[in-house]
């Protein structure tokens, strides 16, 4: 169901679990006396729609803890045993869910109570991993999903005996000042090698989920994904295109400016036919360009926004204290030193998480339950492989066990990711009293936008109030600097947010075939992002999409694009609610109870009504609309246009 589809896609590494699953209970009315599943139509005749939805809710409630625990183990202890437990739990759930979907389809929704009709609708349209009915194929699917998740999570780039995990590879790329062109290129290529073994699995995954989708009455898996937006699936793609059209001119200015700076720094190697070389943006996927700050900062030294420096210093101070308490460095064994380093890592990670929690409680939302800090994984364990990709988990349906899984490092990017993850966590807490079928985002883009809206409120004033930057400078230059900081995270992301599912929709509908998986990927990267790989074309020996978590993890991605539009709409409404006056980009609604109440009321709705209604309650409008993005970035857009004057912007191949 939608609720849990959102839940699990966010939370569960392999995106296996559309829902918690448990074995059939004895009094399951969908079963015949002989223990065989009754035909869905017969089951629907002998059980009212209300009773059916009630049974679905109870089943979700009962199955969720076991399913989420299995998935948590699969993501935090990667080994063959946890994979077996994870895929078996998924298998049980998906079998149950298929039964539910078949029965849901057998009801005539005319004349039903509105909540029952909505629950049936969500059941029929909310499966990110449609599973075939054939038990052997269903089992194969869950095993592939677990294996791909584990392959990604344990992925390493090895040169001889020297192996680097995703965190270490990312650090080489992130150091855009210190790492050389060749070092970054080797790191980028090294990470992409981890995806090669996934290619076959992914191909089979597509076949199996497509079969499940057809059995559910859809054309293919992409068609199921697009059905989850309370509008005809066919309209949804056009809607996403419309929103992209609104922000595309702003992105093109940013791309042009960035490319120019890379050319200044790297000469001819700084661009490829007007495109940005994939290994030079400070990020493995070119989705966040924040690490290019040293190169792109518009006005050097105007209002220091060195959050990375501040966090690193805090960690050093914590470490020095711990070392002093233990009697000084010279008295420590090597093992004790490692232990103390880890203690410092955990302490700064916890401190960063509490800063984020403070924003939410400052809005009047509840403190996180103690169990959050007890059960979450905040730093990377040393003794095993884990999926480091950040995620937030509702372990059950009553909100008493929510967790975050991250490998936190003391950087600004990670700090904002914590605010993002707590957005998911607070959404779970806000809608915990809804029936389990409605425990989801209004749509999946809402779920992604909750925390990011808060991130927009992390203005220099806010950062100063939590001690991470000095008192901010007030000047036009400072405005542009801060706008650039935000644009490198938000604007740079938008085409990336769109293209991943353009690729997957094509794979699922057969217009992209296994013999052009990689070629199609790089065509889309070129078309939307204006990004290209250095050197020879990356042919079909590679499987570059698999080097991004959400592909092996099977998490639909258009949600993030939508979130990057919605979060500006939410932000504007909350700023209005808080009585903010002045330009949108200056608004910080921290500690404002009116904004908090408005937000919480919206979040409490979960997926109990069409998202358009929920959006209207918060913003007054029923449409997603990127004009708030443009309003926010208006000063930067003007500035970029001036900077780019006289340059030839755009890139080959021509954009359509
Ligand atoms: O995957 C995430 C979150 C978990 S929902 C860390 N994000 C996308 C990504 O990292 O690719 C947040 C922004 C986009
Ligand atoms: Zn998220």
XYZ file of C-alpha atoms and ligand atoms in Angstrom:
671
model
C 0.000 0.000 0.000
C 0.909 3.501 -0.537
C 1.618 4.203 3.065
C 3.976 1.369 3.408
C 5.302 1.654 -0.052
C 6.571 5.050 0.941
C 7.620 3.710 4.259
C 9.630 0.876 2.935
C 11.124 2.532 -0.040
C 12.579 5.119 2.258
C 13.440 2.780 4.916
C 14.405 -0.464 3.451
C 17.533 -1.016 1.526
C 16.311 -3.336 -1.141
C 12.985 -1.594 -1.483
C 11.717 -5.091 -1.191
C 8.995 -4.570 1.107
C 5.980 -2.911 -0.081
C 4.557 -3.794 3.255
C 5.104 -5.734 6.349
C 4.209 -9.324 5.880
C 3.329 -12.242 8.022
C 2.105 -15.690 7.446
C -1.571 -16.194 6.948
C -3.606 -16.462 10.086
C -5.984 -19.324 10.688
C -9.063 -17.203 10.646
C -8.120 -15.590 7.375
C -11.462 -15.270 5.630
C -9.809 -15.207 2.241
C -8.968 -18.838 2.611
C -11.065 -21.886 1.874
C -11.491 -24.696 4.345
C -8.866 -26.666 2.443
C -6.348 -23.947 3.164
C -6.167 -22.778 -0.456
C -6.632 -19.133 -1.227
C -10.185 -18.412 -2.380
C -10.732 -16.714 -5.722
C -10.602 -12.937 -5.113
C -14.151 -12.446 -6.364
C -15.490 -15.072 -3.972
C -13.503 -13.600 -1.137
C -14.917 -10.165 -1.934
C -18.440 -11.563 -1.857
C -18.022 -13.194 1.491
C -16.266 -10.248 3.150
C -17.547 -6.667 3.066
C -15.142 -3.998 1.805
C -15.083 -2.406 5.264
C -14.238 -5.699 6.916
C -11.575 -6.367 4.291
C -9.876 -3.023 4.848
C -10.058 -3.640 8.592
C -8.326 -6.967 8.093
C -5.675 -5.373 5.884
C -4.972 -2.799 8.581
C -4.667 -5.417 11.285
C -2.388 -7.514 9.103
C -0.099 -4.575 8.398
C 0.057 -3.775 12.076
C 0.943 -7.366 12.898
C 3.421 -7.970 10.107
C 5.307 -4.665 10.134
C 7.620 -5.258 13.121
C 8.994 -8.519 11.803
C 9.360 -7.224 8.263
C 11.101 -4.026 9.301
C 13.397 -5.859 11.726
C 14.439 -8.237 8.955
C 15.113 -5.308 6.649
C 17.005 -3.444 9.379
C 19.251 -6.461 9.855
C 19.710 -6.744 6.087
C 20.909 -3.140 5.929
C 22.982 -2.989 9.112
C 24.590 -6.454 9.109
C 25.225 -7.354 5.488
C 25.883 -11.081 5.266
C 24.234 -14.159 3.709
C 22.158 -14.879 6.821
C 20.606 -11.443 7.047
C 19.900 -11.531 3.323
C 18.074 -14.825 3.757
C 16.001 -13.515 6.641
C 15.251 -10.289 4.801
C 14.165 -11.903 1.560
C 12.084 -14.545 3.355
C 10.202 -11.850 5.281
C 9.604 -10.006 2.041
C 8.430 -13.118 0.348
C 5.801 -13.660 3.036
C 4.648 -10.108 2.857
C 4.531 -9.839 -0.935
C 2.521 -13.059 -1.138
C 0.019 -11.573 1.290
C 0.002 -8.252 -0.493
C -0.717 -9.899 -3.843
C -3.725 -11.550 -2.267
C -4.871 -8.195 -0.913
C -4.438 -6.490 -4.266
C -6.432 -9.165 -6.064
C -9.268 -8.940 -3.559
C -9.215 -5.119 -3.555
C -9.730 -5.186 -7.321
C -12.835 -7.347 -6.963
C -14.843 -4.673 -5.082
C -17.111 -2.208 -6.775
C -16.103 1.059 -5.097
C -19.402 2.784 -5.939
C -21.315 3.637 -2.810
C -18.525 2.714 -0.433
C -17.543 4.835 2.499
C -14.905 7.378 1.294
C -12.144 6.069 3.567
C -12.766 2.478 2.475
C -12.730 3.471 -1.197
C -9.457 5.357 -0.706
C -7.885 2.427 1.087
C -8.825 0.136 -1.808
C -7.438 2.636 -4.299
C -4.119 2.820 -2.427
C -3.903 -0.950 -2.217
C -4.344 -1.286 -5.967
C -1.892 1.436 -6.989
C 0.919 1.397 -4.462
C 3.553 -1.143 -5.101
C 7.090 -0.094 -5.908
C 8.069 -3.718 -6.459
C 5.149 -5.476 -8.145
C 5.668 -9.176 -7.506
C 4.649 -12.051 -9.797
C 2.036 -14.454 -8.410
C 4.082 -17.523 -9.264
C 5.681 -18.400 -5.892
C 8.995 -19.462 -7.425
C 9.317 -16.189 -9.317
C 8.257 -14.173 -6.307
C 10.972 -15.852 -4.259
C 13.524 -15.207 -6.990
C 12.532 -11.538 -7.002
C 13.017 -11.075 -3.273
C 16.393 -12.784 -3.443
C 17.557 -10.571 -6.294
C 16.393 -7.487 -4.460
C 18.293 -8.479 -1.312
C 21.385 -9.338 -3.285
C 21.449 -6.041 -5.173
C 21.021 -4.125 -1.919
C 23.847 -6.058 -0.311
C 26.113 -5.656 -3.352
C 25.644 -1.905 -3.224
C 26.015 -1.655 0.548
C 29.225 -3.681 0.623
C 30.599 -2.173 -2.605
C 34.304 -1.281 -2.554
C 36.786 0.128 -4.996
C 39.953 -1.923 -4.652
C 43.392 -1.258 -6.027
C 45.308 -4.377 -5.074
C 44.780 -4.861 -1.347
C 43.755 -1.263 -0.787
C 39.949 -1.120 -0.752
C 37.828 1.978 -0.307
C 34.129 2.095 0.607
C 31.647 4.708 -0.555
C 32.527 7.101 2.273
C 36.216 7.021 1.429
C 35.612 7.370 -2.312
C 33.255 10.272 -1.667
C 35.885 12.018 0.416
C 38.346 11.999 -2.477
C 35.729 13.566 -4.743
C 34.542 16.002 -2.100
C 38.018 17.462 -1.690
C 37.752 19.404 -4.941
C 40.667 21.594 -3.907
C 43.033 18.946 -2.605
C 42.430 16.009 -4.948
C 43.885 16.131 -8.441
C 41.911 15.706 -11.660
C 43.317 12.192 -12.072
C 42.712 11.186 -8.459
C 39.090 12.232 -8.739
C 38.679 10.447 -12.019
C 40.133 7.214 -10.641
C 37.864 7.421 -7.596
C 34.795 8.093 -9.721
C 35.555 5.217 -12.081
C 36.485 2.983 -9.165
C 33.120 3.412 -7.499
C 31.276 2.735 -10.749
C 33.001 -0.644 -11.006
C 30.914 -1.924 -8.064
C 27.792 -1.906 -10.229
C 29.064 -4.161 -13.005
C 27.992 -7.407 -11.274
C 24.453 -6.030 -10.793
C 23.655 -5.757 -14.480
C 22.288 -9.310 -14.896
C 20.330 -9.143 -11.674
C 18.792 -5.845 -12.678
C 17.738 -7.182 -16.052
C 15.959 -10.106 -14.392
C 14.497 -7.781 -11.765
C 12.883 -5.763 -14.550
C 11.381 -8.891 -16.142
C 9.982 -10.144 -12.853
C 8.461 -6.888 -11.625
C 7.004 -6.213 -15.058
C 5.289 -9.574 -14.863
C 3.889 -8.632 -11.463
C 2.728 -5.270 -12.825
C 0.885 -6.880 -15.733
C -0.831 -9.294 -13.373
C -1.980 -6.300 -11.350
C -3.532 -4.760 -14.450
C -0.762 -2.313 -15.413
C 1.380 -2.106 -18.511
C 4.684 -2.335 -16.680
C 6.391 -1.394 -13.397
C 6.866 2.239 -14.427
C 3.159 2.455 -15.099
C 2.504 1.318 -11.503
C 4.909 3.942 -10.162
C 3.204 6.715 -12.108
C -0.216 5.610 -10.851
C 0.501 6.772 -7.303
C -0.254 10.469 -7.722
C -4.030 10.858 -7.618
C -4.079 11.750 -11.298
C -4.068 9.660 -14.476
C -0.649 8.032 -14.892
C -0.425 9.464 -18.405
C -0.813 13.035 -17.090
C 1.866 12.585 -14.499
C 4.807 12.568 -16.868
C 3.538 15.768 -18.509
C 3.184 17.332 -15.059
C 6.806 16.567 -14.221
C 7.890 17.985 -17.598
C 5.937 21.165 -16.953
C 7.671 21.697 -13.610
C 11.093 21.036 -15.127
C 10.327 23.577 -17.842
C 9.851 26.193 -15.121
C 13.286 25.693 -13.562
C 15.329 24.688 -16.608
C 16.481 28.242 -17.497
C 17.819 28.743 -13.977
C 19.664 25.405 -14.103
C 21.202 26.264 -17.452
C 22.636 29.483 -16.039
C 24.149 27.602 -13.113
C 25.556 24.910 -15.401
C 27.097 27.533 -17.661
C 28.716 29.439 -14.791
C 30.069 26.256 -13.212
C 31.458 24.952 -16.458
C 33.224 28.257 -17.043
C 34.897 28.066 -13.626
C 35.944 24.458 -14.247
C 37.472 25.538 -17.558
C 39.383 28.292 -15.745
C 40.729 25.730 -13.308
C 41.330 22.694 -15.524
C 41.726 24.238 -18.971
C 40.505 22.031 -21.791
C 39.826 19.210 -19.375
C 37.279 21.372 -17.562
C 34.468 20.638 -19.990
C 33.399 18.155 -22.675
C 31.421 19.720 -25.545
C 30.032 22.240 -23.102
C 29.224 19.555 -20.561
C 30.643 19.141 -17.073
C 32.977 16.148 -16.552
C 31.236 13.720 -14.228
C 34.124 13.383 -11.781
C 34.624 17.107 -11.175
C 31.501 18.219 -9.277
C 32.545 16.909 -5.863
C 29.810 14.267 -5.922
C 29.664 10.764 -7.390
C 26.428 11.453 -9.252
C 26.692 15.221 -9.843
C 23.504 15.725 -7.849
C 24.874 18.150 -5.281
C 27.644 20.574 -6.190
C 28.194 21.977 -2.702
C 31.769 20.687 -2.632
C 32.644 23.033 -5.472
C 32.211 25.935 -3.056
C 35.911 26.871 -3.039
C 35.717 27.313 -6.816
C 32.259 28.821 -7.099
C 32.000 31.087 -4.055
C 30.992 34.400 -5.635
C 32.600 36.755 -3.101
C 35.550 35.391 -1.240
C 35.551 36.174 2.440
C 32.139 37.856 2.549
C 30.306 36.378 5.523
C 32.032 33.114 6.286
C 29.701 30.164 5.836
C 32.285 27.573 6.747
C 29.970 25.083 8.462
C 32.343 22.220 7.618
C 35.152 23.953 9.466
C 32.953 24.623 12.499
C 31.778 21.010 12.740
C 35.265 19.606 12.291
C 36.510 21.927 15.029
C 33.758 20.751 17.379
C 34.786 17.167 16.772
C 38.426 18.020 17.445
C 37.459 19.737 20.708
C 35.442 16.698 21.776
C 38.399 14.475 20.930
C 40.878 16.641 22.836
C 38.643 16.521 25.915
C 38.344 12.759 25.729
C 42.090 12.338 25.293
C 42.810 14.658 28.215
C 40.355 12.741 30.424
C 42.104 9.496 29.506
C 45.451 10.878 30.662
C 46.882 12.284 27.427
C 47.738 10.811 24.059
C 51.096 9.382 25.131
C 49.448 7.119 27.678
C 47.026 5.558 25.209
C 47.373 2.220 23.491
C 46.572 2.120 19.782
C 43.333 0.272 20.559
C 42.307 2.894 23.108
C 43.036 5.658 20.604
C 40.705 4.049 18.080
C 38.039 3.690 20.749
C 38.318 7.347 21.679
C 38.175 8.452 18.044
C 34.952 6.468 17.685
C 33.553 8.001 20.828
C 34.240 11.433 19.358
C 32.576 10.430 16.070
C 29.476 9.270 17.916
C 29.372 12.349 20.109
C 29.546 14.821 17.230
C 26.996 12.737 15.262
C 24.632 12.771 18.248
C 25.166 16.495 18.721
C 24.344 17.154 15.063
C 21.200 15.022 15.349
C 20.113 16.928 18.451
C 20.584 20.231 16.617
C 18.171 18.972 13.967
C 15.742 17.649 16.577
C 15.852 21.099 18.186
C 14.465 22.685 15.038
C 11.446 20.371 15.109
C 10.797 20.702 18.846
C 11.199 24.464 18.453
C 8.193 24.334 16.144
C 6.197 22.620 18.892
C 6.689 19.040 17.696
C 7.419 16.312 20.272
C 10.890 15.285 21.412
C 12.138 12.093 19.790
C 11.513 8.996 21.896
C 14.568 7.844 23.894
C 14.489 4.636 21.847
C 15.421 6.683 18.767
C 18.895 7.334 20.139
C 19.187 3.803 21.526
C 18.294 1.981 18.318
C 19.459 4.282 15.525
C 22.724 3.694 13.695
C 24.411 7.112 13.625
C 27.977 6.192 12.658
C 29.537 3.532 10.482
C 30.395 0.345 12.406
C 33.979 -0.882 11.981
C 33.318 -4.586 12.180
C 30.917 -5.204 9.283
C 29.424 -3.925 6.055
C 26.298 -1.785 6.269
C 24.253 0.256 3.799
C 25.537 3.730 4.611
C 22.938 5.480 2.455
C 20.890 7.524 4.933
C 17.353 6.394 5.717
C 14.587 6.787 8.284
C 12.578 3.864 9.606
C 9.174 3.422 11.203
C 9.675 -0.010 12.751
C 6.026 -0.405 13.700
C 2.698 1.345 13.160
C 2.306 3.008 16.559
C 5.237 5.419 16.411
C 7.052 3.947 19.413
C 10.107 2.736 17.489
C 11.442 5.138 14.872
C 15.070 5.023 13.772
C 17.622 6.648 11.543
C 20.431 4.820 9.785
C 23.378 6.936 8.668
C 27.165 7.006 8.631
C 27.379 10.607 9.836
C 30.521 12.649 9.217
C 30.914 16.190 10.547
C 30.102 18.090 7.334
C 27.449 20.571 6.272
C 26.061 18.155 3.672
C 25.583 15.467 6.308
C 24.036 17.960 8.709
C 21.397 18.868 6.153
C 20.820 15.157 5.468
C 20.035 14.692 9.164
C 17.430 17.474 8.968
C 16.067 15.676 5.885
C 15.848 12.314 7.648
C 14.182 13.797 10.704
C 11.560 15.156 8.320
C 10.644 11.541 7.549
C 10.749 10.620 11.221
C 8.458 13.500 12.241
C 6.069 12.650 9.421
C 5.865 9.084 10.808
C 5.153 10.487 14.255
C 2.559 12.926 12.950
C 0.464 10.324 11.127
C 0.874 7.453 13.575
C -2.783 7.664 14.609
C -4.019 7.154 11.059
C -5.055 3.651 10.056
C -1.977 1.750 8.830
C -3.098 1.972 5.182
C -2.995 5.767 5.468
C 0.378 5.922 7.193
C 2.234 7.393 4.240
C 3.020 10.696 2.626
C 0.266 12.616 0.802
C 2.440 11.446 -2.068
C 6.036 10.316 -1.940
C 7.329 13.778 -2.890
C 5.684 15.173 0.259
C 7.633 12.700 2.351
C 10.891 13.879 0.840
C 9.994 17.545 1.174
C 9.224 17.737 4.915
C 12.820 17.924 6.134
C 14.129 19.828 3.128
C 11.649 22.631 3.839
C 13.340 22.965 7.210
C 16.725 23.024 5.449
C 15.566 26.081 3.475
C 15.077 27.766 6.804
C 18.746 27.162 7.681
C 19.680 30.715 6.796
C 22.973 32.267 7.905
C 21.028 33.776 10.842
C 19.812 30.349 11.868
C 23.300 28.849 11.490
C 24.663 31.643 13.668
C 21.945 30.987 16.270
C 23.171 27.386 16.648
C 26.799 28.470 16.759
C 27.960 27.151 13.394
C 28.859 30.448 11.729
C 29.744 33.909 12.941
C 27.217 36.707 12.997
C 26.220 36.931 9.332
C 27.280 39.826 7.139
C 24.489 41.934 5.675
C 25.239 42.957 2.110
C 24.281 42.185 -1.452
C 27.427 40.111 -1.760
C 26.460 38.068 1.274
C 23.028 37.445 -0.248
C 24.570 36.138 -3.444
C 27.011 33.967 -1.528
C 24.201 32.366 0.413
C 22.052 31.941 -2.672
C 24.925 30.158 -4.366
C 25.328 27.882 -1.336
C 21.660 26.916 -1.626
C 21.642 26.635 -5.421
C 24.554 24.197 -5.433
C 22.380 21.871 -3.355
C 18.910 22.577 -4.683
C 19.090 23.809 -8.279
C 21.937 21.502 -9.292
C 19.820 18.604 -8.076
C 16.726 19.144 -10.185
C 17.633 17.562 -13.539
C 19.191 14.654 -11.696
C 15.946 14.209 -9.760
C 14.130 13.829 -13.041
C 16.444 11.704 -15.116
C 16.821 8.567 -13.008
C 13.204 7.578 -13.536
C 13.276 8.728 -17.155
C 15.837 5.971 -17.481
C 13.878 3.445 -15.430
C 10.544 4.220 -17.069
C 12.266 3.511 -20.406
C 13.773 0.288 -19.062
C 10.423 -0.884 -17.735
C 8.501 -0.035 -20.918
C 11.133 -1.678 -23.111
C 12.225 1.439 -25.009
C 15.606 1.039 -23.278
C 16.886 -2.526 -23.654
C 19.756 -4.272 -21.865
C 22.000 -3.761 -24.869
C 21.699 -0.005 -24.478
C 21.265 0.421 -20.698
C 24.456 2.431 -20.316
C 24.231 4.364 -23.553
C 20.701 5.509 -22.691
C 21.880 6.500 -19.213
C 24.579 8.805 -20.552
C 22.230 10.255 -23.156
C 19.868 11.261 -20.376
C 22.726 12.596 -18.256
C 23.760 14.733 -21.202
C 20.270 15.886 -22.049
C 19.110 16.902 -18.587
C 22.259 17.664 -16.598
C 24.778 18.644 -19.258
C 27.204 16.153 -17.678
C 29.489 13.674 -19.485
C 32.014 11.030 -18.423
C 35.673 11.765 -19.128
C 37.460 9.686 -21.706
C 36.088 6.904 -23.862
C 32.364 6.298 -23.959
C 31.271 4.069 -21.146
C 29.934 1.097 -23.050
C 27.714 -1.786 -22.120
C 30.428 -3.494 -20.072
C 29.438 -1.028 -17.384
C 26.190 -0.582 -15.520
C 26.535 2.992 -14.322
C 22.925 3.451 -13.101
C 23.617 0.687 -10.549
C 26.244 2.874 -8.871
C 23.418 5.024 -7.480
C 21.744 3.605 -4.388
C 18.149 3.971 -5.515
C 18.573 1.723 -8.567
C 19.700 -1.439 -6.750
C 17.538 -0.283 -3.816
C 14.519 0.083 -6.130
C 13.414 3.394 -4.689
C 11.460 5.473 -7.201
C 13.251 8.778 -7.694
C 10.816 11.261 -9.220
C 9.740 11.879 -5.620
C 12.935 13.876 -5.054
C 12.345 16.044 -8.068
C 8.807 16.766 -6.883
C 10.129 17.407 -3.407
C 12.491 20.054 -4.743
C 9.472 21.905 -6.107
C 7.142 21.286 -3.169
C 9.631 22.269 -0.492
C 9.706 25.835 -1.798
C 5.903 25.918 -1.799
C 5.795 24.602 1.784
C 8.503 27.049 2.816
C 6.647 30.014 1.391
C 3.429 29.021 3.163
C 5.156 28.461 6.490
C 6.954 31.783 6.119
C 3.596 33.454 5.528
C 2.143 31.657 8.556
C 5.035 32.907 10.679
C 4.357 36.502 9.616
C 7.585 36.811 7.658
C 8.034 40.008 5.704
C 10.680 40.728 3.108
C 12.267 38.606 0.390
C 11.458 34.915 0.581
C 15.111 33.853 0.839
C 15.538 35.738 4.130
C 12.836 33.778 5.928
C 13.720 31.610 8.891
C 10.676 30.211 10.667
C 12.618 28.476 13.470
C 10.793 28.549 16.830
C 7.602 29.857 15.267
C 4.583 28.022 16.739
C 2.117 29.134 14.041
C 4.308 27.688 11.310
C 4.770 24.552 13.403
C 1.046 24.033 13.904
C 0.292 24.479 10.213
C 2.974 22.021 9.259
C 2.022 19.411 11.831
C -1.676 19.574 10.852
C -0.720 18.906 7.243
C 1.582 16.048 8.232
C -1.085 14.392 10.378
C -3.221 13.762 7.299
C -0.829 11.143 5.991
C -2.203 9.646 2.783
C -5.816 9.617 3.985
C -6.969 11.999 1.250
C -5.791 12.990 -2.265
C -2.592 15.031 -2.013
C -4.205 17.972 -3.820
C -6.488 18.433 -0.812
C -3.597 18.237 1.629
C -1.578 20.717 -0.405
C -4.522 23.086 -0.465
C -4.870 22.995 3.307
C -1.284 24.162 3.660
C -0.738 26.432 0.679
C -4.200 27.365 -0.592
C -3.497 25.811 -4.020
C -3.950 22.328 -5.451
C -1.100 22.352 -7.983
C 2.588 21.744 -7.703
C 4.276 24.883 -8.950
C 7.931 25.924 -9.234
C 7.320 29.651 -9.140
C 8.391 29.766 -5.483
C 11.746 28.279 -6.558
C 12.191 31.115 -9.033
C 11.060 33.730 -6.547
C 13.575 32.422 -4.010
C 16.506 32.399 -6.434
C 15.665 35.609 -8.248
C 18.787 37.507 -7.067
C 21.083 34.657 -8.060
C 19.440 34.202 -11.420
C 20.024 37.879 -12.215
C 23.617 37.637 -11.007
C 24.343 34.457 -12.987
C 22.887 35.955 -16.141
C 25.239 38.928 -15.753
C 28.229 36.682 -15.092
C 27.447 34.539 -18.116
C 27.110 37.475 -20.458
C 29.177 37.034 -23.562
C 29.650 33.309 -22.909
C 28.158 30.643 -25.095
C 25.951 28.663 -22.770
C 24.319 25.342 -23.575
C 25.942 22.110 -24.651
C 26.128 19.442 -27.312
C 24.264 17.194 -27.894
C 21.499 19.755 -28.298
C 18.852 19.686 -25.607
C 15.344 18.999 -26.759
O 18.149 9.334 -0.728
C 18.015 10.428 -0.198
C 17.849 10.505 1.306
C 17.061 9.379 1.848
S 15.417 9.429 1.371
C 19.210 10.519 1.966
N 18.087 11.560 -0.922
C 18.310 11.532 -2.350
C 19.702 11.040 -2.674
O 20.552 11.003 -1.790
O 19.953 10.692 -3.823
C 17.916 12.909 -0.412
C 18.168 13.808 -1.587
C 18.142 12.950 -2.811
Zn 14.356 11.019 2.083
